[in-house]
Amino acid sequence: MVTSRSALSREEIVTRLQEILGADQVETDERALQEASVDRFKKYTSVHGIFDGPIPAAIAYARSTADVSAILAFADENLVNVVPRTGRTATEGGLETVVDDSIVLDGSRMDAILEIDPVDMMVTAQCGVPLQVLEDTLRAQGLTTGHSPQSKPLAQMGGLVATRSIGQFSTLYGGIEDMVIGLEAVLPDGEVVRVKNVPRRAAGPDIRHIVIGNEGSLAVITEVTVKVFTYQPENNRFLGYLVDSLPAGVAGLREIIVAGYRPSVARAYSEEDAAQHFSHFADGKAVVVVVAEGPKGVADATAAGVEDIFAGIPHEKVDPALIENWFDNLNWGQDKIDAEKREMLEKARLGYTTEVSIDWSGVEELFESVMRRARTEFPRAADLRMLGAHSSHSYQTGTNLYFVYDYDITCEPREEITEYHEPLNAIVVEEALRLGGSMVHHHGIGKYRTPWTHEEHGSAYRLLRTLKDGLDPHGIMNRGTIYPLDDVAAPHGVETATRA
């Protein structure tokens, strides 16, 4: 818990927000504030009604960029911590309020699709537009963003860009950073900035990337413009293979990628992870899943190329209909989240993930070292019901590994995070960094991977620190996210105010 540096009381913060926005845009209901103090990193404690962190002073619902600007200007002037959010699907603590009397700035009511341009192939949307709504609207016109994270039914555009999201079709379409053409954002002092929409430019460093992935620590994203593509699901080709191990499956993925093929989906599951997704056909084997899409000629050629590659790899072929059925049930909506909550309460059982990235040459050692350490060093290894991994996003130089761990909880609910999730998460992160990989592939640093932020960036951390000092000199933006708390304990040029 961090004490607020503002001279304003909780009641004064609420009153000022109501004056700025109107009472109907300021939420102070105690239960709503409790739920706003955490994200899905603390899903087990929250389902038990445990909210130990500082509770925010209010949730401020912005309806316009002008609202966002006014809220930030007020917060900056009065040293009030601000935690921006939209779809609320974050998993790494980035939405937690660690400072007393924070403002949760919610952009979900900024939900207009502003323009669809089928000539220049782009769409502009406000930060609160749900990705599912945007996709449904585009697909009705024969278009798609190509972005489909598992959180698609719930995620909103601002949060996707702020967390550097990636979707299940990334091998073809790229991550959100490859899709964003331009954007609008509000800086901590309330200034509105816009990065214009152009195909490419060489006018200095690419300033989009100051905002993309900032996790609310540097700015609030209010509007985004992303590429769109022709939607051609009738040409999809589904391929599946049973192989001996995850490393063998990843070796197959590497051959596909370095040969120049770009299927939309290219995944390899370890035997343990495959058993929970493909129990009806995995039969104790690792599983490789490939989906080819695009124009018919491209999809057919990609599928043929993949088949040729796997002809040289020991495997058993899977019925394409089984892969298509899996493909149609990938995403998590509110129904699955509600079912997960029931299971947590009824069975004291939970599952989490930690995703990292690694060069091709490091995949096998990373996988085996994490599995070994989790089974031999983790004090509660006997409670593990499943420990596995899959590769779901691949590149010319390497891939990601998405470690998955399910466990029975044999401690008090309040202790679950420190007894289970944090030590398992640490093992994965430590091994990825030891082998030269990245500690996080797409979920963001949040507040739970900040102990490794300096090690992640090394000498380049100065660049990251300079952005914080320059854009948020008063240190009001989402304290403890990306930047370790002790890095901004005394923001530059500002003396801590005292409350009367």
PDB file of C-alpha atoms in Angstrom, residues 225-477:
ATOM      1  CA  THR A 225      -6.909   3.501 -36.041  1.00  0.00           C
ATOM      2  CA  VAL A 226      -6.013  -0.008 -37.150  1.00  0.00           C
ATOM      3  CA  LYS A 227      -5.614  -1.812 -40.447  1.00  0.00           C
ATOM      4  CA  VAL A 228      -8.385  -3.980 -41.829  1.00  0.00           C
ATOM      5  CA  PHE A 229      -8.140  -6.991 -44.131  1.00  0.00           C
ATOM      6  CA  THR A 230     -10.482  -8.878 -46.419  1.00  0.00           C
ATOM      7  CA  TYR A 231     -12.425 -11.500 -44.470  1.00  0.00           C
ATOM      8  CA  GLN A 232     -12.446 -14.856 -46.324  1.00  0.00           C
ATOM      9  CA  PRO A 233     -13.331 -17.643 -43.854  1.00  0.00           C
ATOM     10  CA  GLU A 234     -14.589 -19.871 -46.655  1.00  0.00           C
ATOM     11  CA  ASN A 235     -10.957 -20.506 -47.632  1.00  0.00           C
ATOM     12  CA  ASN A 236      -9.733 -21.609 -44.190  1.00  0.00           C
ATOM     13  CA  ARG A 237      -7.767 -24.849 -44.097  1.00  0.00           C
ATOM     14  CA  PHE A 238      -7.405 -26.736 -40.803  1.00  0.00           C
ATOM     15  CA  LEU A 239      -4.480 -29.047 -40.071  1.00  0.00           C
ATOM     16  CA  GLY A 240      -3.519 -31.030 -36.980  1.00  0.00           C
ATOM     17  CA  TYR A 241      -0.727 -33.423 -36.039  1.00  0.00           C
ATOM     18  CA  LEU A 242       0.158 -35.586 -33.046  1.00  0.00           C
ATOM     19  CA  VAL A 243       3.897 -35.510 -32.325  1.00  0.00           C
ATOM     20  CA  ASP A 244       6.158 -36.882 -29.601  1.00  0.00           C
ATOM     21  CA  SER A 245       6.889 -33.714 -27.622  1.00  0.00           C
ATOM     22  CA  LEU A 246       6.545 -29.944 -27.449  1.00  0.00           C
ATOM     23  CA  PRO A 247      10.120 -29.387 -28.700  1.00  0.00           C
ATOM     24  CA  ALA A 248       9.370 -31.647 -31.679  1.00  0.00           C
ATOM     25  CA  GLY A 249       6.221 -29.656 -32.414  1.00  0.00           C
ATOM     26  CA  VAL A 250       8.032 -26.334 -32.131  1.00  0.00           C
ATOM     27  CA  ALA A 251      10.734 -27.627 -34.474  1.00  0.00           C
ATOM     28  CA  GLY A 252       7.957 -28.188 -37.002  1.00  0.00           C
ATOM     29  CA  LEU A 253       6.647 -24.669 -36.474  1.00  0.00           C
ATOM     30  CA  ARG A 254      10.144 -23.313 -37.040  1.00  0.00           C
ATOM     31  CA  GLU A 255      10.375 -25.088 -40.388  1.00  0.00           C
ATOM     32  CA  ILE A 256       7.035 -23.602 -41.435  1.00  0.00           C
ATOM     33  CA  ILE A 257       8.023 -20.061 -40.516  1.00  0.00           C
ATOM     34  CA  VAL A 258      11.593 -19.964 -41.811  1.00  0.00           C
ATOM     35  CA  ALA A 259      10.415 -21.520 -45.086  1.00  0.00           C
ATOM     36  CA  GLY A 260       8.294 -18.399 -45.575  1.00  0.00           C
ATOM     37  CA  TYR A 261       4.805 -19.733 -44.874  1.00  0.00           C
ATOM     38  CA  ARG A 262       2.450 -17.581 -42.821  1.00  0.00           C
ATOM     39  CA  PRO A 263      -0.530 -19.538 -41.533  1.00  0.00           C
ATOM     40  CA  SER A 264      -2.811 -17.486 -39.314  1.00  0.00           C
ATOM     41  CA  VAL A 265      -2.626 -20.032 -36.481  1.00  0.00           C
ATOM     42  CA  ALA A 266       0.516 -22.048 -35.746  1.00  0.00           C
ATOM     43  CA  ARG A 267       0.556 -23.736 -32.338  1.00  0.00           C
ATOM     44  CA  ALA A 268       2.279 -26.598 -30.565  1.00  0.00           C
ATOM     45  CA  TYR A 269       1.027 -28.017 -27.222  1.00  0.00           C
ATOM     46  CA  SER A 270       2.965 -30.137 -24.756  1.00  0.00           C
ATOM     47  CA  GLU A 271       1.456 -33.478 -23.831  1.00  0.00           C
ATOM     48  CA  GLU A 272       0.121 -32.100 -20.527  1.00  0.00           C
ATOM     49  CA  ASP A 273      -1.405 -28.984 -22.071  1.00  0.00           C
ATOM     50  CA  ALA A 274      -2.807 -30.916 -25.023  1.00  0.00           C
ATOM     51  CA  ALA A 275      -4.628 -33.274 -22.669  1.00  0.00           C
ATOM     52  CA  GLN A 276      -6.857 -30.465 -21.423  1.00  0.00           C
ATOM     53  CA  HIS A 277      -7.629 -29.016 -24.871  1.00  0.00           C
ATOM     54  CA  PHE A 278      -7.675 -32.118 -27.043  1.00  0.00           C
ATOM     55  CA  SER A 279      -8.508 -34.969 -24.658  1.00  0.00           C
ATOM     56  CA  HIS A 280     -10.764 -36.593 -27.267  1.00  0.00           C
ATOM     57  CA  PHE A 281      -7.868 -37.269 -29.630  1.00  0.00           C
ATOM     58  CA  ALA A 282      -4.473 -36.297 -28.129  1.00  0.00           C
ATOM     59  CA  ASP A 283      -3.908 -39.769 -26.605  1.00  0.00           C
ATOM     60  CA  GLY A 284      -0.911 -38.690 -24.531  1.00  0.00           C
ATOM     61  CA  LYS A 285       0.807 -36.960 -27.443  1.00  0.00           C
ATOM     62  CA  ALA A 286       1.842 -33.361 -28.077  1.00  0.00           C
ATOM     63  CA  VAL A 287      -0.374 -31.590 -30.603  1.00  0.00           C
ATOM     64  CA  VAL A 288       0.402 -29.189 -33.452  1.00  0.00           C
ATOM     65  CA  VAL A 289      -2.409 -27.050 -34.847  1.00  0.00           C
ATOM     66  CA  VAL A 290      -2.196 -25.000 -38.053  1.00  0.00           C
ATOM     67  CA  VAL A 291      -4.830 -22.867 -39.773  1.00  0.00           C
ATOM     68  CA  ALA A 292      -4.182 -21.384 -43.213  1.00  0.00           C
ATOM     69  CA  GLU A 293      -6.349 -18.523 -44.436  1.00  0.00           C
ATOM     70  CA  GLY A 294      -6.516 -15.707 -46.979  1.00  0.00           C
ATOM     71  CA  PRO A 295      -7.233 -15.879 -50.716  1.00  0.00           C
ATOM     72  CA  LYS A 296      -7.961 -19.451 -51.776  1.00  0.00           C
ATOM     73  CA  GLY A 297      -4.712 -19.841 -53.680  1.00  0.00           C
ATOM     74  CA  VAL A 298      -2.678 -18.581 -50.740  1.00  0.00           C
ATOM     75  CA  ALA A 299      -4.528 -20.714 -48.182  1.00  0.00           C
ATOM     76  CA  ASP A 300      -4.223 -23.824 -50.334  1.00  0.00           C
ATOM     77  CA  ALA A 301      -0.520 -23.235 -51.006  1.00  0.00           C
ATOM     78  CA  THR A 302       0.177 -22.635 -47.320  1.00  0.00           C
ATOM     79  CA  ALA A 303      -1.648 -25.815 -46.334  1.00  0.00           C
ATOM     80  CA  ALA A 304       0.222 -27.780 -48.990  1.00  0.00           C
ATOM     81  CA  GLY A 305       3.545 -26.395 -47.782  1.00  0.00           C
ATOM     82  CA  VAL A 306       2.774 -27.330 -44.192  1.00  0.00           C
ATOM     83  CA  GLU A 307       1.792 -30.847 -45.255  1.00  0.00           C
ATOM     84  CA  ASP A 308       5.090 -31.202 -47.123  1.00  0.00           C
ATOM     85  CA  ILE A 309       7.060 -30.132 -44.056  1.00  0.00           C
ATOM     86  CA  PHE A 310       5.267 -32.536 -41.733  1.00  0.00           C
ATOM     87  CA  ALA A 311       5.764 -35.355 -44.197  1.00  0.00           C
ATOM     88  CA  GLY A 312       9.357 -35.327 -42.928  1.00  0.00           C
ATOM     89  CA  ILE A 313       8.407 -35.227 -39.229  1.00  0.00           C
ATOM     90  CA  PRO A 314       7.125 -38.331 -37.379  1.00  0.00           C
ATOM     91  CA  HIS A 315       3.456 -37.675 -36.693  1.00  0.00           C
ATOM     92  CA  GLU A 316      -0.109 -38.901 -36.760  1.00  0.00           C
ATOM     93  CA  LYS A 317      -2.564 -36.760 -38.675  1.00  0.00           C
ATOM     94  CA  VAL A 318      -5.662 -35.340 -36.941  1.00  0.00           C
ATOM     95  CA  ASP A 319      -9.079 -35.084 -38.590  1.00  0.00           C
ATOM     96  CA  PRO A 320      -9.413 -31.439 -39.800  1.00  0.00           C
ATOM     97  CA  ALA A 321     -12.988 -31.342 -38.485  1.00  0.00           C
ATOM     98  CA  LEU A 322     -11.664 -31.792 -34.940  1.00  0.00           C
ATOM     99  CA  ILE A 323      -9.305 -28.846 -35.392  1.00  0.00           C
ATOM    100  CA  GLU A 324     -12.082 -26.694 -36.824  1.00  0.00           C
ATOM    101  CA  ASN A 325     -14.284 -27.467 -33.833  1.00  0.00           C
ATOM    102  CA  TRP A 326     -11.452 -26.473 -31.468  1.00  0.00           C
ATOM    103  CA  PHE A 327     -10.919 -23.299 -33.484  1.00  0.00           C
ATOM    104  CA  ASP A 328     -14.576 -22.297 -33.089  1.00  0.00           C
ATOM    105  CA  ASN A 329     -14.413 -22.478 -29.280  1.00  0.00           C
ATOM    106  CA  LEU A 330     -11.192 -20.633 -28.456  1.00  0.00           C
ATOM    107  CA  ASN A 331     -12.437 -17.470 -26.809  1.00  0.00           C
ATOM    108  CA  TRP A 332     -13.430 -16.680 -23.239  1.00  0.00           C
ATOM    109  CA  GLY A 333     -16.620 -14.726 -22.712  1.00  0.00           C
ATOM    110  CA  GLN A 334     -18.414 -13.900 -19.495  1.00  0.00           C
ATOM    111  CA  ASP A 335     -19.985 -17.364 -19.438  1.00  0.00           C
ATOM    112  CA  LYS A 336     -16.591 -19.072 -19.098  1.00  0.00           C
ATOM    113  CA  ILE A 337     -15.426 -16.571 -16.498  1.00  0.00           C
ATOM    114  CA  ASP A 338     -18.575 -17.230 -14.462  1.00  0.00           C
ATOM    115  CA  ALA A 339     -18.005 -20.988 -14.740  1.00  0.00           C
ATOM    116  CA  GLU A 340     -14.407 -20.512 -13.581  1.00  0.00           C
ATOM    117  CA  LYS A 341     -15.634 -18.556 -10.549  1.00  0.00           C
ATOM    118  CA  ARG A 342     -18.017 -21.359  -9.608  1.00  0.00           C
ATOM    119  CA  GLU A 343     -15.242 -23.934  -9.854  1.00  0.00           C
ATOM    120  CA  MET A 344     -12.926 -21.805  -7.726  1.00  0.00           C
ATOM    121  CA  LEU A 345     -15.536 -21.615  -4.981  1.00  0.00           C
ATOM    122  CA  GLU A 346     -16.742 -25.216  -5.204  1.00  0.00           C
ATOM    123  CA  LYS A 347     -13.436 -27.049  -5.698  1.00  0.00           C
ATOM    124  CA  ALA A 348     -10.683 -24.669  -4.458  1.00  0.00           C
ATOM    125  CA  ARG A 349      -8.969 -25.153  -7.797  1.00  0.00           C
ATOM    126  CA  LEU A 350      -7.357 -22.643 -10.115  1.00  0.00           C
ATOM    127  CA  GLY A 351      -5.405 -22.216 -13.315  1.00  0.00           C
ATOM    128  CA  TYR A 352      -2.988 -19.467 -14.336  1.00  0.00           C
ATOM    129  CA  THR A 353      -0.525 -18.801 -17.137  1.00  0.00           C
ATOM    130  CA  THR A 354       2.813 -17.074 -17.636  1.00  0.00           C
ATOM    131  CA  GLU A 355       3.902 -16.258 -21.198  1.00  0.00           C
ATOM    132  CA  VAL A 356       7.436 -15.412 -22.320  1.00  0.00           C
ATOM    133  CA  SER A 357       9.391 -15.352 -25.580  1.00  0.00           C
ATOM    134  CA  ILE A 358      12.605 -17.072 -26.623  1.00  0.00           C
ATOM    135  CA  ASP A 359      14.797 -17.661 -29.697  1.00  0.00           C
ATOM    136  CA  TRP A 360      14.225 -20.963 -31.487  1.00  0.00           C
ATOM    137  CA  SER A 361      17.490 -22.351 -30.142  1.00  0.00           C
ATOM    138  CA  GLY A 362      16.405 -21.820 -26.531  1.00  0.00           C
ATOM    139  CA  VAL A 363      12.952 -23.402 -26.656  1.00  0.00           C
ATOM    140  CA  GLU A 364      13.838 -26.903 -25.476  1.00  0.00           C
ATOM    141  CA  GLU A 365      16.032 -25.776 -22.589  1.00  0.00           C
ATOM    142  CA  LEU A 366      13.493 -23.187 -21.431  1.00  0.00           C
ATOM    143  CA  PHE A 367      10.661 -25.702 -21.473  1.00  0.00           C
ATOM    144  CA  GLU A 368      12.613 -28.428 -19.697  1.00  0.00           C
ATOM    145  CA  SER A 369      14.159 -26.131 -17.087  1.00  0.00           C
ATOM    146  CA  VAL A 370      10.816 -24.608 -16.111  1.00  0.00           C
ATOM    147  CA  MET A 371       9.172 -28.012 -15.883  1.00  0.00           C
ATOM    148  CA  ARG A 372      12.052 -29.358 -13.782  1.00  0.00           C
ATOM    149  CA  ARG A 373      12.180 -26.420 -11.378  1.00  0.00           C
ATOM    150  CA  ALA A 374       8.406 -26.314 -10.927  1.00  0.00           C
ATOM    151  CA  ARG A 375       8.308 -30.013 -10.096  1.00  0.00           C
ATOM    152  CA  THR A 376      11.336 -30.083  -7.801  1.00  0.00           C
ATOM    153  CA  GLU A 377      11.711 -26.607  -6.271  1.00  0.00           C
ATOM    154  CA  PHE A 378       8.135 -25.384  -5.933  1.00  0.00           C
ATOM    155  CA  PRO A 379       7.156 -26.212  -2.314  1.00  0.00           C
ATOM    156  CA  ARG A 380       3.562 -27.058  -3.237  1.00  0.00           C
ATOM    157  CA  ALA A 381       4.357 -29.168  -6.302  1.00  0.00           C
ATOM    158  CA  ALA A 382       2.160 -31.966  -4.927  1.00  0.00           C
ATOM    159  CA  ASP A 383      -0.856 -29.694  -5.470  1.00  0.00           C
ATOM    160  CA  LEU A 384      -0.200 -29.288  -9.205  1.00  0.00           C
ATOM    161  CA  ARG A 385      -2.939 -30.907 -11.272  1.00  0.00           C
ATOM    162  CA  MET A 386      -1.419 -29.869 -14.585  1.00  0.00           C
ATOM    163  CA  LEU A 387       1.847 -28.275 -15.662  1.00  0.00           C
ATOM    164  CA  GLY A 388       2.481 -27.735 -19.340  1.00  0.00           C
ATOM    165  CA  ALA A 389       3.071 -25.206 -22.083  1.00  0.00           C
ATOM    166  CA  HIS A 390       2.292 -24.298 -25.635  1.00  0.00           C
ATOM    167  CA  SER A 391       3.767 -22.143 -28.385  1.00  0.00           C
ATOM    168  CA  SER A 392       1.130 -19.927 -29.956  1.00  0.00           C
ATOM    169  CA  HIS A 393       2.920 -17.012 -31.671  1.00  0.00           C
ATOM    170  CA  SER A 394       5.959 -17.496 -33.872  1.00  0.00           C
ATOM    171  CA  TYR A 395       8.430 -15.261 -35.700  1.00  0.00           C
ATOM    172  CA  GLN A 396      11.381 -15.603 -38.043  1.00  0.00           C
ATOM    173  CA  THR A 397      13.763 -15.696 -35.068  1.00  0.00           C
ATOM    174  CA  GLY A 398      11.789 -17.485 -32.373  1.00  0.00           C
ATOM    175  CA  THR A 399       8.509 -18.076 -30.631  1.00  0.00           C
ATOM    176  CA  ASN A 400       6.644 -17.654 -27.372  1.00  0.00           C
ATOM    177  CA  LEU A 401       6.093 -20.253 -24.695  1.00  0.00           C
ATOM    178  CA  TYR A 402       2.846 -19.997 -22.794  1.00  0.00           C
ATOM    179  CA  PHE A 403       3.282 -21.929 -19.529  1.00  0.00           C
ATOM    180  CA  VAL A 404       0.067 -23.205 -17.984  1.00  0.00           C
ATOM    181  CA  TYR A 405      -0.359 -24.463 -14.437  1.00  0.00           C
ATOM    182  CA  ASP A 406      -3.474 -25.704 -12.652  1.00  0.00           C
ATOM    183  CA  TYR A 407      -3.473 -26.534  -8.968  1.00  0.00           C
ATOM    184  CA  ASP A 408      -5.561 -27.494  -5.958  1.00  0.00           C
ATOM    185  CA  ILE A 409      -5.418 -24.819  -3.282  1.00  0.00           C
ATOM    186  CA  THR A 410      -4.663 -26.147   0.196  1.00  0.00           C
ATOM    187  CA  CYS A 411      -4.135 -22.838   1.978  1.00  0.00           C
ATOM    188  CA  GLU A 412      -6.320 -19.934   3.013  1.00  0.00           C
ATOM    189  CA  PRO A 413      -7.685 -17.931   0.042  1.00  0.00           C
ATOM    190  CA  ARG A 414      -5.724 -14.834   1.050  1.00  0.00           C
ATOM    191  CA  GLU A 415      -2.457 -16.799   0.778  1.00  0.00           C
ATOM    192  CA  GLU A 416      -3.065 -18.317  -2.668  1.00  0.00           C
ATOM    193  CA  ILE A 417      -1.116 -15.699  -4.629  1.00  0.00           C
ATOM    194  CA  THR A 418       2.032 -15.880  -2.513  1.00  0.00           C
ATOM    195  CA  GLU A 419       1.894 -19.649  -2.038  1.00  0.00           C
ATOM    196  CA  TYR A 420       1.173 -20.630  -5.655  1.00  0.00           C
ATOM    197  CA  HIS A 421       0.943 -18.041  -8.397  1.00  0.00           C
ATOM    198  CA  GLU A 422       3.872 -15.782  -7.550  1.00  0.00           C
ATOM    199  CA  PRO A 423       6.500 -18.537  -7.114  1.00  0.00           C
ATOM    200  CA  LEU A 424       5.414 -20.360 -10.280  1.00  0.00           C
ATOM    201  CA  ASN A 425       5.347 -17.099 -12.213  1.00  0.00           C
ATOM    202  CA  ALA A 426       8.845 -16.300 -10.909  1.00  0.00           C
ATOM    203  CA  ILE A 427      10.283 -19.621 -12.082  1.00  0.00           C
ATOM    204  CA  VAL A 428       9.097 -19.003 -15.650  1.00  0.00           C
ATOM    205  CA  VAL A 429      10.316 -15.407 -15.715  1.00  0.00           C
ATOM    206  CA  GLU A 430      13.705 -16.246 -14.206  1.00  0.00           C
ATOM    207  CA  GLU A 431      14.361 -19.039 -16.681  1.00  0.00           C
ATOM    208  CA  ALA A 432      13.323 -16.928 -19.688  1.00  0.00           C
ATOM    209  CA  LEU A 433      15.676 -14.126 -18.638  1.00  0.00           C
ATOM    210  CA  ARG A 434      18.511 -16.548 -17.844  1.00  0.00           C
ATOM    211  CA  LEU A 435      18.328 -17.878 -21.395  1.00  0.00           C
ATOM    212  CA  GLY A 436      18.203 -14.451 -23.022  1.00  0.00           C
ATOM    213  CA  GLY A 437      14.468 -14.346 -23.681  1.00  0.00           C
ATOM    214  CA  SER A 438      11.848 -11.807 -22.678  1.00  0.00           C
ATOM    215  CA  MET A 439      10.020 -12.091 -19.363  1.00  0.00           C
ATOM    216  CA  VAL A 440       6.691 -11.258 -21.026  1.00  0.00           C
ATOM    217  CA  HIS A 441       5.362 -11.837 -24.514  1.00  0.00           C
ATOM    218  CA  HIS A 442       1.971 -10.140 -24.559  1.00  0.00           C
ATOM    219  CA  HIS A 443       0.238  -9.786 -21.172  1.00  0.00           C
ATOM    220  CA  GLY A 444       2.297  -6.784 -20.124  1.00  0.00           C
ATOM    221  CA  ILE A 445       4.488  -6.177 -17.083  1.00  0.00           C
ATOM    222  CA  GLY A 446       1.617  -4.999 -14.902  1.00  0.00           C
ATOM    223  CA  LYS A 447       2.632  -4.809 -11.253  1.00  0.00           C
ATOM    224  CA  TYR A 448       3.795  -8.400 -10.777  1.00  0.00           C
ATOM    225  CA  ARG A 449       6.727  -8.543 -13.183  1.00  0.00           C
ATOM    226  CA  THR A 450       8.251  -5.204 -12.160  1.00  0.00           C
ATOM    227  CA  PRO A 451      10.890  -6.933  -9.973  1.00  0.00           C
ATOM    228  CA  TRP A 452      12.497  -7.938 -13.276  1.00  0.00           C
ATOM    229  CA  THR A 453      11.943  -4.737 -15.312  1.00  0.00           C
ATOM    230  CA  HIS A 454      15.577  -3.615 -14.931  1.00  0.00           C
ATOM    231  CA  GLU A 455      16.919  -7.055 -15.849  1.00  0.00           C
ATOM    232  CA  GLU A 456      14.583  -7.236 -18.841  1.00  0.00           C
ATOM    233  CA  HIS A 457      15.823  -3.965 -20.335  1.00  0.00           C
ATOM    234  CA  GLY A 458      19.387  -3.814 -19.067  1.00  0.00           C
ATOM    235  CA  SER A 459      21.266  -0.695 -20.181  1.00  0.00           C
ATOM    236  CA  ALA A 460      18.276   0.337 -22.321  1.00  0.00           C
ATOM    237  CA  TYR A 461      16.214   0.938 -19.169  1.00  0.00           C
ATOM    238  CA  ARG A 462      17.449   4.524 -19.296  1.00  0.00           C
ATOM    239  CA  LEU A 463      15.266   5.059 -22.374  1.00  0.00           C
ATOM    240  CA  LEU A 464      12.202   3.739 -20.564  1.00  0.00           C
ATOM    241  CA  ARG A 465      12.966   5.811 -17.451  1.00  0.00           C
ATOM    242  CA  THR A 466      13.413   8.956 -19.560  1.00  0.00           C
ATOM    243  CA  LEU A 467       9.947   8.517 -21.034  1.00  0.00           C
ATOM    244  CA  LYS A 468       8.436   8.411 -17.548  1.00  0.00           C
ATOM    245  CA  ASP A 469      10.402  11.429 -16.360  1.00  0.00           C
ATOM    246  CA  GLY A 470       9.502  13.454 -19.436  1.00  0.00           C
ATOM    247  CA  LEU A 471       5.838  12.583 -19.864  1.00  0.00           C
ATOM    248  CA  ASP A 472       4.772  12.004 -16.248  1.00  0.00           C
ATOM    249  CA  PRO A 473       7.104  14.141 -14.124  1.00  0.00           C
ATOM    250  CA  HIS A 474       4.592  14.284 -11.251  1.00  0.00           C
ATOM    251  CA  GLY A 475       4.269  10.497 -11.188  1.00  0.00           C
ATOM    252  CA  ILE A 476       0.457  10.279 -11.252  1.00  0.00           C
ATOM    253  CA  MET A 477       0.042   7.570 -13.873  1.00  0.00           C
TER     254      MET A 477
END
